[in-house]
Amino acid sequence: MAPSCVNTCCSAVKWSPVIFITAIVVWSYYAYVVQMCLFAVESIPEKVIYLLLYHPVLVMFVWSYWQTVFTPYGPVPKSFYMSTEEAAALEREPSEDRQREILKNFARNLPVLNRTMSGAPRYCEKCHCIKPDRCHHCSVCSACVQKMDHHCPWVNNCVGFTNYKFFVQFLGYGLLYCIYIALSTLKYFILFWTNGAEGGMGRFHILFLFFVAIMFGISLISLFGYHIFLTLHNRSTLESFRPPIFQSGADKDGFSLGTKGNFKEVFGDDPKKWFLPVFSSIGDGVSYPTRHPPMVGYQTMGSTNPPSVGDGINFPTRNIDIDSDTLLGDRQRWMEEGNEPGDSSDGCENKALQ
């Protein structure tokens, strides 16, 4: 099979969840507006109220979903990339101490705080770059992503710094959409369920619409609540599983600025933009404030101390596999790609509807 055909098939598979969600939304519009509001509801004022309340929720839901799907993930600045010669020299170097020194020298003028337990800057062997703070490599996108949260198959995109706000809004407005449909169709669901054949074929659309709204609503409740929790604690999904490691130890709240500060870092300072799917997050996606005092550069750093609550000197670092801390080892990247050594499977963390 030609490479172009393989790429086309892979692309179709990746877009299939997005097409599925789009088809469900289009069908739900037909079932709610046409079958219920136009045909099932007899009262004109009731029709008007249902339609006036339905469309704003639908618009916000679709808008936030569009933004999540089509907002590009944040690229790593060019200054973080090594030249081909530098990357080749690094990977040919047999000594880990020498590799560490090469990485420290290259990163000495870069705005990075994250590091490995051995004290070296985080290096992506696939992209040949120093990873900015909170950046991770996605095996699906084949790129390092700013403040990567996870790769979501339901949006066929990486959720990170540039679109995390849109993703949370997508979950929130999706939940609101399901709740509104379930509540407004409940009366007619009970009517058609108890009266059997009355309502013709259209009743099946309304019955199924109610079940679908309940099903998706239940799944979205926990997911939306979880990401609100992450937002208010300033953690990504990856960081929630492996707390950032500071020079004084692991500190799951190392990037926390307080509940208000954490919320504003994602949603911005302007309250008028909090609920709109427009970009308003604070920062550049490369460096992030921490709750600890500034730390010295890489050239003066030693190894990380045993895990603690993070009190003391600040140096947030990468999440790693404690079993192995080799600078260029495969196991060091297991959490970011999800693969054990030799496993070529998709490794970005996926959750239901994520």
Tab-separated table of N, CA, C and O in Angstrom, residues 244-285:
chain	number	residue	atom	x	y	z
A	244	PRO	N	5.365	17.500	39.797
A	244	PRO	CA	6.645	18.103	39.415
A	244	PRO	C	7.666	17.937	40.528
A	244	PRO	O	7.346	18.041	41.707
A	245	ILE	N	8.904	17.674	40.146
A	245	ILE	CA	9.972	17.462	41.122
A	245	ILE	C	10.824	18.716	41.224
A	245	ILE	O	11.336	19.211	40.225
A	246	PHE	N	10.947	19.221	42.414
A	246	PHE	CA	11.765	20.389	42.680
A	246	PHE	C	13.113	19.926	43.229
A	246	PHE	O	13.295	18.757	43.573
A	247	GLN	N	14.040	20.839	43.358
A	247	GLN	CA	15.342	20.451	43.884
A	247	GLN	C	15.216	19.929	45.309
A	247	GLN	O	15.985	19.078	45.745
A	248	SER	N	14.193	20.429	46.008
A	248	SER	CA	13.972	19.950	47.366
A	248	SER	C	13.029	18.752	47.409
A	248	SER	O	12.760	18.220	48.476
A	249	GLY	N	12.531	18.318	46.262
A	249	GLY	CA	11.671	17.154	46.222
A	249	GLY	C	10.415	17.389	45.413
A	249	GLY	O	10.227	18.442	44.807
A	250	ALA	N	9.527	16.402	45.400
A	250	ALA	CA	8.281	16.499	44.634
A	250	ALA	C	7.311	17.442	45.313
A	250	ALA	O	7.163	17.427	46.538
A	251	ASP	N	6.649	18.253	44.526
A	251	ASP	CA	5.648	19.191	45.052
A	251	ASP	C	4.529	19.312	44.040
A	251	ASP	O	4.671	19.966	43.011
A	252	LYS	N	3.414	18.663	44.329
A	252	LYS	CA	2.303	18.672	43.392
A	252	LYS	C	1.686	20.049	43.225
A	252	LYS	O	0.995	20.311	42.227
A	253	ASP	N	1.921	20.953	44.177
A	253	ASP	CA	1.392	22.311	44.079
A	253	ASP	C	2.481	23.327	43.755
A	253	ASP	O	2.344	24.508	44.056
A	254	GLY	N	3.554	22.872	43.121
A	254	GLY	CA	4.676	23.756	42.849
A	254	GLY	C	4.338	24.933	41.961
A	254	GLY	O	4.941	26.006	42.087
A	255	PHE	N	3.384	24.777	41.056
A	255	PHE	CA	3.002	25.866	40.160
A	255	PHE	C	1.745	26.597	40.645
A	255	PHE	O	1.258	27.493	39.963
A	256	SER	N	1.231	26.205	41.788
A	256	SER	CA	-0.007	26.793	42.294
A	256	SER	C	0.218	28.232	42.748
A	256	SER	O	1.167	28.534	43.472
A	257	LEU	N	-0.678	29.111	42.317
A	257	LEU	CA	-0.636	30.522	42.691
A	257	LEU	C	-1.828	30.899	43.559
A	257	LEU	O	-2.150	32.078	43.690
A	258	GLY	N	-2.489	29.905	44.129
A	258	GLY	CA	-3.731	30.151	44.853
A	258	GLY	C	-4.906	29.944	43.907
A	258	GLY	O	-4.770	30.051	42.678
A	259	THR	N	-6.065	29.680	44.465
A	259	THR	CA	-7.233	29.362	43.645
A	259	THR	C	-7.540	30.454	42.630
A	259	THR	O	-7.748	30.177	41.437
A	260	LYS	N	-7.542	31.703	43.055
A	260	LYS	CA	-7.848	32.817	42.153
A	260	LYS	C	-6.779	32.965	41.086
A	260	LYS	O	-7.074	33.137	39.899
A	261	GLY	N	-5.520	32.910	41.504
A	261	GLY	CA	-4.425	33.040	40.553
A	261	GLY	C	-4.390	31.897	39.558
A	261	GLY	O	-4.099	32.102	38.370
A	262	ASN	N	-4.682	30.687	40.018
A	262	ASN	CA	-4.706	29.531	39.130
A	262	ASN	C	-5.814	29.656	38.084
A	262	ASN	O	-5.617	29.336	36.906
A	263	PHE	N	-6.982	30.110	38.528
A	263	PHE	CA	-8.099	30.295	37.594
A	263	PHE	C	-7.755	31.345	36.543
A	263	PHE	O	-8.000	31.156	35.345
A	264	LYS	N	-7.163	32.439	36.978
A	264	LYS	CA	-6.842	33.512	36.037
A	264	LYS	C	-5.743	33.113	35.065
A	264	LYS	O	-5.703	33.620	33.941
A	265	GLU	N	-4.841	32.232	35.481
A	265	GLU	CA	-3.787	31.808	34.567
A	265	GLU	C	-4.363	31.105	33.350
A	265	GLU	O	-3.817	31.205	32.247
A	266	VAL	N	-5.486	30.421	33.523
A	266	VAL	CA	-6.135	29.727	32.409
A	266	VAL	C	-7.172	30.611	31.716
A	266	VAL	O	-7.214	30.679	30.478
A	267	PHE	N	-7.992	31.309	32.487
A	267	PHE	CA	-9.115	32.056	31.917
A	267	PHE	C	-8.831	33.541	31.727
A	267	PHE	O	-9.611	34.233	31.078
A	268	GLY	N	-7.753	34.061	32.295
A	268	GLY	CA	-7.376	35.441	32.071
A	268	GLY	C	-7.876	36.399	33.129
A	268	GLY	O	-8.611	36.026	34.049
A	269	ASP	N	-7.488	37.671	32.983
A	269	ASP	CA	-7.841	38.713	33.949
A	269	ASP	C	-9.178	39.382	33.652
A	269	ASP	O	-9.756	40.028	34.520
A	270	ASP	N	-9.647	39.289	32.430
A	270	ASP	CA	-10.861	39.993	32.021
A	270	ASP	C	-12.089	39.105	32.223
A	270	ASP	O	-12.283	38.132	31.492
A	271	PRO	N	-12.940	39.431	33.199
A	271	PRO	CA	-14.132	38.596	33.457
A	271	PRO	C	-15.049	38.478	32.245
A	271	PRO	O	-15.776	37.483	32.121
A	272	LYS	N	-15.027	39.470	31.358
A	272	LYS	CA	-15.919	39.431	30.192
A	272	LYS	C	-15.526	38.309	29.231
A	272	LYS	O	-16.336	37.868	28.411
A	273	LYS	N	-14.295	37.812	29.331
A	273	LYS	CA	-13.832	36.761	28.429
A	273	LYS	C	-13.805	35.380	29.085
A	273	LYS	O	-13.465	34.402	28.421
A	274	TRP	N	-14.143	35.310	30.359
A	274	TRP	CA	-14.054	34.040	31.068
A	274	TRP	C	-14.929	32.960	30.432
A	274	TRP	O	-14.537	31.795	30.373
A	275	PHE	N	-16.126	33.349	29.997
A	275	PHE	CA	-17.069	32.349	29.493
A	275	PHE	C	-17.138	32.321	27.973
A	275	PHE	O	-17.943	31.582	27.410
A	276	LEU	N	-16.299	33.119	27.298
A	276	LEU	CA	-16.270	33.131	25.845
A	276	LEU	C	-15.103	32.289	25.338
A	276	LEU	O	-13.993	32.381	25.875
A	277	PRO	N	-15.298	31.497	24.306
A	277	PRO	CA	-14.190	30.693	23.745
A	277	PRO	C	-13.226	31.544	22.906
A	277	PRO	O	-13.057	31.340	21.711
A	278	VAL	N	-12.621	32.527	23.551
A	278	VAL	CA	-11.575	33.343	22.943
A	278	VAL	C	-10.352	33.243	23.836
A	278	VAL	O	-10.468	33.143	25.058
A	279	PHE	N	-9.169	33.276	23.232
A	279	PHE	CA	-7.958	33.070	24.015
A	279	PHE	C	-7.741	34.227	24.978
A	279	PHE	O	-7.729	35.393	24.587
A	280	SER	N	-7.553	33.914	26.248
A	280	SER	CA	-7.307	34.942	27.260
A	280	SER	C	-6.379	34.441	28.357
A	280	SER	O	-6.227	35.110	29.387
A	281	SER	N	-5.759	33.281	28.163
A	281	SER	CA	-4.865	32.727	29.179
A	281	SER	C	-3.647	33.624	29.362
A	281	SER	O	-3.186	34.289	28.423
A	282	ILE	N	-3.116	33.630	30.569
A	282	ILE	CA	-1.969	34.479	30.903
A	282	ILE	C	-0.674	33.710	30.647
A	282	ILE	O	-0.556	32.529	30.984
A	283	GLY	N	0.300	34.392	30.071
A	283	GLY	CA	1.610	33.785	29.878
A	283	GLY	C	1.939	33.576	28.415
A	283	GLY	O	1.139	33.869	27.515
A	284	ASP	N	3.145	33.063	28.178
A	284	ASP	CA	3.610	32.813	26.815
A	284	ASP	C	3.705	31.332	26.488
A	284	ASP	O	4.112	30.961	25.391
A	285	GLY	N	3.346	30.466	27.431
A	285	GLY	CA	3.405	29.029	27.201
A	285	GLY	C	4.789	28.430	27.358
A	285	GLY	O	4.955	27.222	27.211
